[in-house]
Amino acid sequence: MTKPRIVAIDDEAEFIDILENYFGLRGYEIDVAVRGAKGIEVVKEKNPDVVLMDLKMPGIDGDEVLKLLKSMSPSPKVIFITAYDDGGKTKARLLKMGAYACLDKPISSLRDLEETINKAVSN
Ligand SMILES: [Mg+2]
């Protein structure tokens, strides 16, 4: 099975580096962006299977990026990774909007994230 193509969008450059290293070393094709607007461009260009996305970013935030990605065809699976917590309200809303999953930042295990990514593309 070919590995899912990933685009990661997050304004924290250090976190983006961690993702790029981890998945790059494991043979995934991963592209990154530190702004929502740039992320949309990269998604259009790379047509990834999965988008890893931050919620809170300057400019276009994850919410708006999700809306746009859901209108694309084919539309990538979107996995949010965010430290934002308002008692689960926002997470529930994002899932209702079509996000595949919402994970907590800091991420407890990159292996678990890898599993979630592979699960997202297997159905
Ligand atoms: Mg952020």
CSV table of N, CA and C and ligand atoms in Angstrom, one decimal:
chain,number,residue,atom,x,y,z
A,1,MET,N,0.8,-1.2,0.0
A,1,MET,CA,0.0,0.0,0.0
A,1,MET,C,0.9,1.2,0.0
A,2,THR,N,0.6,2.2,-0.9
A,2,THR,CA,1.4,3.4,-0.9
A,2,THR,C,1.0,4.2,0.4
A,3,LYS,N,1.9,5.0,0.9
A,3,LYS,CA,1.7,5.8,2.1
A,3,LYS,C,0.9,7.0,1.8
A,4,PRO,N,0.0,7.4,2.7
A,4,PRO,CA,-0.8,8.6,2.4
A,4,PRO,C,0.1,9.8,2.3
A,5,ARG,N,-0.3,10.7,1.4
A,5,ARG,CA,0.3,12.0,1.2
A,5,ARG,C,-0.2,13.0,2.2
A,6,ILE,N,0.7,13.7,2.8
A,6,ILE,CA,0.3,14.5,3.9
A,6,ILE,C,0.6,16.0,3.7
A,7,VAL,N,-0.3,16.9,4.1
A,7,VAL,CA,0.1,18.3,4.2
A,7,VAL,C,-0.2,18.7,5.6
A,8,ALA,N,0.7,19.4,6.2
A,8,ALA,CA,0.6,19.9,7.6
A,8,ALA,C,0.5,21.4,7.6
A,9,ILE,N,-0.5,22.0,8.2
A,9,ILE,CA,-0.7,23.4,8.3
A,9,ILE,C,-0.7,23.8,9.8
A,10,ASP,N,0.3,24.6,10.2
A,10,ASP,CA,0.4,25.0,11.6
A,10,ASP,C,1.3,26.2,11.7
A,11,ASP,N,1.0,27.2,12.5
A,11,ASP,CA,1.8,28.4,12.6
A,11,ASP,C,3.0,28.2,13.5
A,12,GLU,N,3.1,27.0,14.2
A,12,GLU,CA,4.3,26.8,15.0
A,12,GLU,C,5.3,26.0,14.2
A,13,ALA,N,6.4,26.8,13.8
A,13,ALA,CA,7.4,26.2,12.9
A,13,ALA,C,8.1,25.0,13.5
A,14,GLU,N,8.2,25.0,14.9
A,14,GLU,CA,8.9,23.9,15.5
A,14,GLU,C,8.1,22.6,15.4
A,15,PHE,N,6.8,22.7,15.6
A,15,PHE,CA,5.9,21.6,15.5
A,15,PHE,C,5.9,21.0,14.1
A,16,ILE,N,5.8,21.9,13.1
A,16,ILE,CA,5.9,21.6,11.7
A,16,ILE,C,7.2,20.8,11.4
A,17,ASP,N,8.3,21.2,12.0
A,17,ASP,CA,9.6,20.5,11.8
A,17,ASP,C,9.5,19.1,12.3
A,18,ILE,N,8.9,19.0,13.5
A,18,ILE,CA,8.8,17.6,14.1
A,18,ILE,C,8.0,16.7,13.2
A,19,LEU,N,6.9,17.2,12.7
A,19,LEU,CA,6.0,16.4,11.8
A,19,LEU,C,6.8,16.0,10.5
A,20,GLU,N,7.4,17.0,10.0
A,20,GLU,CA,8.2,16.8,8.7
A,20,GLU,C,9.3,15.8,8.9
A,21,ASN,N,10.0,15.9,10.0
A,21,ASN,CA,11.0,14.9,10.3
A,21,ASN,C,10.5,13.5,10.5
A,22,TYR,N,9.5,13.4,11.3
A,22,TYR,CA,8.9,12.1,11.7
A,22,TYR,C,8.4,11.4,10.5
A,23,PHE,N,7.5,12.1,9.7
A,23,PHE,CA,6.9,11.4,8.6
A,23,PHE,C,7.8,11.3,7.4
A,24,GLY,N,8.7,12.3,7.2
A,24,GLY,CA,9.6,12.2,6.1
A,24,GLY,C,10.6,11.0,6.3
A,25,LEU,N,11.0,10.8,7.5
A,25,LEU,CA,11.9,9.7,7.7
A,25,LEU,C,11.3,8.3,7.5
A,26,ARG,N,10.0,8.3,7.7
A,26,ARG,CA,9.2,7.1,7.5
A,26,ARG,C,8.7,6.9,6.1
A,27,GLY,N,9.1,7.7,5.2
A,27,GLY,CA,8.8,7.5,3.8
A,27,GLY,C,7.5,8.1,3.3
A,28,TYR,N,6.9,9.0,4.1
A,28,TYR,CA,5.7,9.7,3.7
A,28,TYR,C,6.1,10.9,2.9
A,29,GLU,N,5.2,11.3,2.0
A,29,GLU,CA,5.4,12.5,1.3
A,29,GLU,C,4.7,13.6,2.1
A,30,ILE,N,5.4,14.5,2.7
A,30,ILE,CA,4.8,15.5,3.5
A,30,ILE,C,5.2,16.9,3.1
A,31,ASP,N,4.2,17.8,2.9
A,31,ASP,CA,4.5,19.2,2.7
A,31,ASP,C,3.9,20.0,3.8
A,32,VAL,N,4.5,21.2,4.0
A,32,VAL,CA,4.0,21.9,5.2
A,32,VAL,C,3.8,23.4,4.8
A,33,ALA,N,3.0,24.0,5.7
A,33,ALA,CA,2.7,25.5,5.5
A,33,ALA,C,2.5,26.1,6.9
A,34,VAL,N,3.0,27.3,7.1
A,34,VAL,CA,2.8,27.9,8.4
A,34,VAL,C,1.6,28.9,8.4
A,35,ARG,N,0.9,29.0,7.3
A,35,ARG,CA,-0.3,29.9,7.3
A,35,ARG,C,-1.4,29.2,6.5
A,36,GLY,N,-2.6,29.5,6.9
A,36,GLY,CA,-3.8,28.9,6.3
A,36,GLY,C,-3.8,29.1,4.8
A,37,ALA,N,-3.6,30.4,4.4
A,37,ALA,CA,-3.7,30.7,3.0
A,37,ALA,C,-2.7,29.9,2.2
A,38,LYS,N,-1.5,29.8,2.7
A,38,LYS,CA,-0.4,29.1,2.0
A,38,LYS,C,-0.8,27.6,2.0
A,39,GLY,N,-1.3,27.1,3.1
A,39,GLY,CA,-1.8,25.7,3.2
A,39,GLY,C,-2.8,25.4,2.2
A,40,ILE,N,-3.7,26.3,1.9
A,40,ILE,CA,-4.7,26.0,0.9
A,40,ILE,C,-4.0,25.8,-0.5
A,41,GLU,N,-3.1,26.7,-0.8
A,41,GLU,CA,-2.3,26.6,-2.0
A,41,GLU,C,-1.6,25.3,-2.1
A,42,VAL,N,-0.9,24.9,-1.0
A,42,VAL,CA,-0.2,23.6,-1.1
A,42,VAL,C,-1.1,22.4,-1.3
A,43,VAL,N,-2.3,22.5,-0.6
A,43,VAL,CA,-3.2,21.4,-0.8
A,43,VAL,C,-3.7,21.3,-2.2
A,44,LYS,N,-4.0,22.4,-2.8
A,44,LYS,CA,-4.4,22.4,-4.2
A,44,LYS,C,-3.3,21.9,-5.1
A,45,GLU,N,-2.1,22.2,-4.8
A,45,GLU,CA,-1.0,21.7,-5.6
A,45,GLU,C,-0.7,20.3,-5.4
A,46,LYS,N,-0.7,19.8,-4.2
A,46,LYS,CA,-0.2,18.5,-3.9
A,46,LYS,C,-1.3,17.4,-3.8
A,47,ASN,N,-2.6,17.9,-3.7
A,47,ASN,CA,-3.7,17.0,-3.6
A,47,ASN,C,-3.4,15.8,-2.6
A,48,PRO,N,-3.2,16.2,-1.3
A,48,PRO,CA,-2.9,15.1,-0.3
A,48,PRO,C,-4.1,14.3,0.1
A,49,ASP,N,-3.8,13.1,0.7
A,49,ASP,CA,-4.9,12.3,1.3
A,49,ASP,C,-5.3,12.8,2.6
A,50,VAL,N,-4.3,13.4,3.4
A,50,VAL,CA,-4.6,13.8,4.7
A,50,VAL,C,-4.0,15.2,5.0
A,51,VAL,N,-4.8,16.0,5.6
A,51,VAL,CA,-4.3,17.3,6.1
A,51,VAL,C,-4.2,17.4,7.6
A,52,LEU,N,-3.1,17.7,8.2
A,52,LEU,CA,-2.9,17.9,9.6
A,52,LEU,C,-3.0,19.3,9.9
A,53,MET,N,-4.0,19.7,10.7
A,53,MET,CA,-4.2,21.2,10.8
A,53,MET,C,-4.4,21.7,12.2
A,54,ASP,N,-3.8,22.9,12.4
A,54,ASP,CA,-3.9,23.7,13.6
A,54,ASP,C,-5.2,24.4,13.5
A,55,LEU,N,-5.7,24.8,14.7
A,55,LEU,CA,-7.0,25.6,14.7
A,55,LEU,C,-6.7,27.1,14.7
A,56,LYS,N,-5.9,27.5,15.7
A,56,LYS,CA,-5.6,28.9,15.9
A,56,LYS,C,-4.3,29.3,15.1
A,57,MET,N,-4.5,30.1,14.1
A,57,MET,CA,-3.4,30.6,13.3
A,57,MET,C,-3.7,32.0,12.9
A,58,PRO,N,-2.7,32.9,12.8
A,58,PRO,CA,-3.0,34.2,12.3
A,58,PRO,C,-3.5,34.2,10.8
A,59,GLY,N,-4.3,35.1,10.5
A,59,GLY,CA,-4.9,35.1,9.1
A,59,GLY,C,-6.1,34.1,9.1
A,60,ILE,N,-6.1,33.3,8.0
A,60,ILE,CA,-7.1,32.3,7.9
A,60,ILE,C,-6.9,31.2,8.9
A,61,ASP,N,-7.9,31.0,9.8
A,61,ASP,CA,-7.7,29.9,10.8
A,61,ASP,C,-8.2,28.6,10.3
A,62,GLY,N,-7.9,27.5,11.1
A,62,GLY,CA,-8.2,26.2,10.7
A,62,GLY,C,-9.7,25.9,10.3
A,63,ASP,N,-10.5,26.6,11.0
A,63,ASP,CA,-12.0,26.5,10.8
A,63,ASP,C,-12.3,26.8,9.3
A,64,GLU,N,-11.7,28.0,8.9
A,64,GLU,CA,-12.0,28.4,7.5
A,64,GLU,C,-11.4,27.5,6.5
A,65,VAL,N,-10.1,27.1,6.8
A,65,VAL,CA,-9.5,26.2,5.9
A,65,VAL,C,-10.3,24.9,5.7
A,66,LEU,N,-10.8,24.4,6.8
A,66,LEU,CA,-11.6,23.2,6.8
A,66,LEU,C,-12.8,23.3,5.8
A,67,LYS,N,-13.5,24.5,6.0
A,67,LYS,CA,-14.7,24.8,5.1
A,67,LYS,C,-14.3,24.7,3.7
A,68,LEU,N,-13.2,25.3,3.4
A,68,LEU,CA,-12.7,25.3,2.0
A,68,LEU,C,-12.4,23.9,1.5
A,69,LEU,N,-11.7,23.2,2.3
A,69,LEU,CA,-11.2,21.8,1.9
A,69,LEU,C,-12.4,20.9,1.7
A,70,LYS,N,-13.4,21.1,2.5
A,70,LYS,CA,-14.6,20.2,2.4
A,70,LYS,C,-15.4,20.5,1.1
A,71,SER,N,-15.2,21.7,0.5
A,71,SER,CA,-15.8,22.0,-0.7
A,71,SER,C,-15.0,21.5,-1.9
A,72,MET,N,-13.9,20.9,-1.7
A,72,MET,CA,-13.0,20.4,-2.8
A,72,MET,C,-13.4,19.0,-3.1
A,73,SER,N,-13.1,18.6,-4.3
A,73,SER,CA,-13.4,17.2,-4.7
A,73,SER,C,-12.2,16.7,-5.6
A,74,PRO,N,-11.5,15.6,-5.1
A,74,PRO,CA,-11.8,14.9,-3.9
A,74,PRO,C,-11.3,15.8,-2.7
A,75,SER,N,-11.9,15.5,-1.6
A,75,SER,CA,-11.5,16.3,-0.4
A,75,SER,C,-10.7,15.5,0.6
A,76,PRO,N,-9.5,16.1,1.0
A,76,PRO,CA,-8.6,15.3,1.9
A,76,PRO,C,-9.3,15.1,3.3
A,77,LYS,N,-8.8,14.1,4.0
A,77,LYS,CA,-9.2,13.9,5.4
A,77,LYS,C,-8.5,14.9,6.2
A,78,VAL,N,-9.2,15.5,7.1
A,78,VAL,CA,-8.6,16.6,7.9
A,78,VAL,C,-8.6,16.2,9.4
A,79,ILE,N,-7.3,16.2,9.9
A,79,ILE,CA,-7.1,15.9,11.3
A,79,ILE,C,-6.6,17.1,12.0
A,80,PHE,N,-7.4,17.6,12.9
A,80,PHE,CA,-7.0,18.8,13.7
A,80,PHE,C,-6.1,18.4,14.8
A,81,ILE,N,-5.1,19.2,15.0
A,81,ILE,CA,-4.2,19.0,16.2
A,81,ILE,C,-4.1,20.4,16.9
A,82,THR,N,-4.8,20.5,18.0
A,82,THR,CA,-4.9,21.8,18.6
A,82,THR,C,-4.9,21.7,20.2
A,83,ALA,N,-4.3,22.8,20.7
A,83,ALA,CA,-4.3,22.9,22.2
A,83,ALA,C,-5.6,23.7,22.7
A,84,TYR,N,-6.4,24.2,21.7
A,84,TYR,CA,-7.5,24.9,22.1
A,84,TYR,C,-8.6,24.0,22.7
A,85,ASP,N,-9.1,24.4,23.8
A,85,ASP,CA,-10.1,23.6,24.5
A,85,ASP,C,-11.2,24.5,25.1
A,86,ASP,N,-12.4,24.3,24.7
A,86,ASP,CA,-13.5,25.0,25.3
A,86,ASP,C,-14.5,24.0,25.8
A,87,GLY,N,-14.0,22.9,26.4
A,87,GLY,CA,-14.9,21.9,26.9
A,87,GLY,C,-15.4,21.0,25.8
A,88,GLY,N,-14.7,21.0,24.7
A,88,GLY,CA,-15.1,20.0,23.6
A,88,GLY,C,-16.1,20.6,22.6
A,89,LYS,N,-16.6,21.8,22.9
A,89,LYS,CA,-17.6,22.4,22.0
A,89,LYS,C,-17.1,22.6,20.6
A,90,THR,N,-15.9,23.2,20.5
A,90,THR,CA,-15.3,23.5,19.2
A,90,THR,C,-15.0,22.2,18.5
A,91,LYS,N,-14.4,21.2,19.2
A,91,LYS,CA,-14.1,19.9,18.6
A,91,LYS,C,-15.3,19.3,18.0
A,92,ALA,N,-16.4,19.3,18.8
A,92,ALA,CA,-17.7,18.7,18.3
A,92,ALA,C,-18.1,19.4,17.0
A,93,ARG,N,-18.0,20.7,17.0
A,93,ARG,CA,-18.4,21.5,15.8
A,93,ARG,C,-17.5,21.1,14.6
A,94,LEU,N,-16.2,21.0,14.8
A,94,LEU,CA,-15.3,20.7,13.7
A,94,LEU,C,-15.6,19.3,13.2
A,95,LEU,N,-15.9,18.3,14.1
A,95,LEU,CA,-16.2,17.0,13.6
A,95,LEU,C,-17.6,17.0,12.8
A,96,LYS,N,-18.5,17.8,13.3
A,96,LYS,CA,-19.8,18.0,12.6
A,96,LYS,C,-19.6,18.6,11.2
A,97,MET,N,-18.6,19.5,11.1
A,97,MET,CA,-18.3,20.1,9.8
A,97,MET,C,-17.5,19.2,8.9
A,98,GLY,N,-17.1,18.0,9.4
A,98,GLY,CA,-16.5,17.0,8.5
A,98,GLY,C,-15.1,16.7,8.8
A,99,ALA,N,-14.5,17.2,9.9
A,99,ALA,CA,-13.2,16.9,10.2
A,99,ALA,C,-13.1,15.4,10.6
A,100,TYR,N,-12.1,14.7,10.3
A,100,TYR,CA,-12.0,13.3,10.6
A,100,TYR,C,-11.7,13.0,12.1
A,101,ALA,N,-10.9,13.8,12.6
A,101,ALA,CA,-10.5,13.7,14.1
A,101,ALA,C,-10.0,15.0,14.6
A,102,CYS,N,-10.0,15.1,15.9
A,102,CYS,CA,-9.5,16.3,16.6
A,102,CYS,C,-8.6,15.8,17.7
A,103,LEU,N,-7.3,16.0,17.6
A,103,LEU,CA,-6.3,15.5,18.6
A,103,LEU,C,-5.8,16.7,19.4
A,104,ASP,N,-5.4,16.3,20.6
A,104,ASP,CA,-4.8,17.3,21.5
A,104,ASP,C,-3.4,17.6,21.2
A,105,LYS,N,-3.0,18.9,21.4
A,105,LYS,CA,-1.6,19.3,21.3
A,105,LYS,C,-1.2,19.7,22.7
A,106,PRO,N,0.0,19.4,23.2
A,106,PRO,CA,1.0,18.6,22.5
A,106,PRO,C,0.5,17.2,22.3
A,107,ILE,N,0.9,16.7,21.1
A,107,ILE,CA,0.6,15.3,20.7
A,107,ILE,C,1.3,14.3,21.6
A,108,SER,N,0.6,13.4,22.2
A,108,SER,CA,1.2,12.4,23.1
A,108,SER,C,2.1,11.4,22.5
A,109,SER,N,1.7,11.0,21.2
A,109,SER,CA,2.5,10.0,20.6
A,109,SER,C,2.4,10.2,19.0
A,110,LEU,N,3.5,10.3,18.4
A,110,LEU,CA,3.5,10.5,16.9
A,110,LEU,C,3.1,9.2,16.3
A,111,ARG,N,3.4,8.1,17.0
A,111,ARG,CA,3.0,6.8,16.5
A,111,ARG,C,1.5,6.7,16.4
A,112,ASP,N,0.8,7.2,17.4
A,112,ASP,CA,-0.7,7.2,17.4
A,112,ASP,C,-1.2,8.1,16.3
A,113,LEU,N,-0.5,9.2,16.1
A,113,LEU,CA,-1.0,10.1,15.0
A,113,LEU,C,-0.8,9.4,13.7
A,114,GLU,N,0.3,8.7,13.5
A,114,GLU,CA,0.5,7.9,12.3
A,114,GLU,C,-0.6,6.9,12.1
A,115,GLU,N,-1.0,6.2,13.2
A,115,GLU,CA,-2.1,5.2,13.1
A,115,GLU,C,-3.4,5.9,12.7
A,116,THR,N,-3.6,7.1,13.3
A,116,THR,CA,-4.9,7.8,12.9
A,116,THR,C,-4.9,8.2,11.5
A,117,ILE,N,-3.7,8.6,11.0
A,117,ILE,CA,-3.6,9.0,9.6
A,117,ILE,C,-3.9,7.8,8.6
A,118,ASN,N,-3.3,6.7,9.0
A,118,ASN,CA,-3.5,5.5,8.1
A,118,ASN,C,-4.9,5.0,8.2
A,119,LYS,N,-5.5,5.1,9.4
A,119,LYS,CA,-6.9,4.7,9.5
A,119,LYS,C,-7.8,5.6,8.7
A,120,ALA,N,-7.5,6.9,8.7
A,120,ALA,CA,-8.3,7.9,8.0
A,120,ALA,C,-8.4,7.6,6.5
A,121,VAL,N,-7.3,7.0,5.9
A,121,VAL,CA,-7.3,6.8,4.5
A,121,VAL,C,-7.8,5.4,4.1
A,122,SER,N,-7.9,4.5,5.2
A,122,SER,CA,-8.2,3.1,4.9
A,122,SER,C,-9.7,2.9,4.7
A,123,ASN,N,-10.6,3.9,5.0
A,123,ASN,CA,-12.0,3.7,4.8
A,123,ASN,C,-12.6,4.7,3.8
B,1,MG,MG,-1.5,27.9,16.3
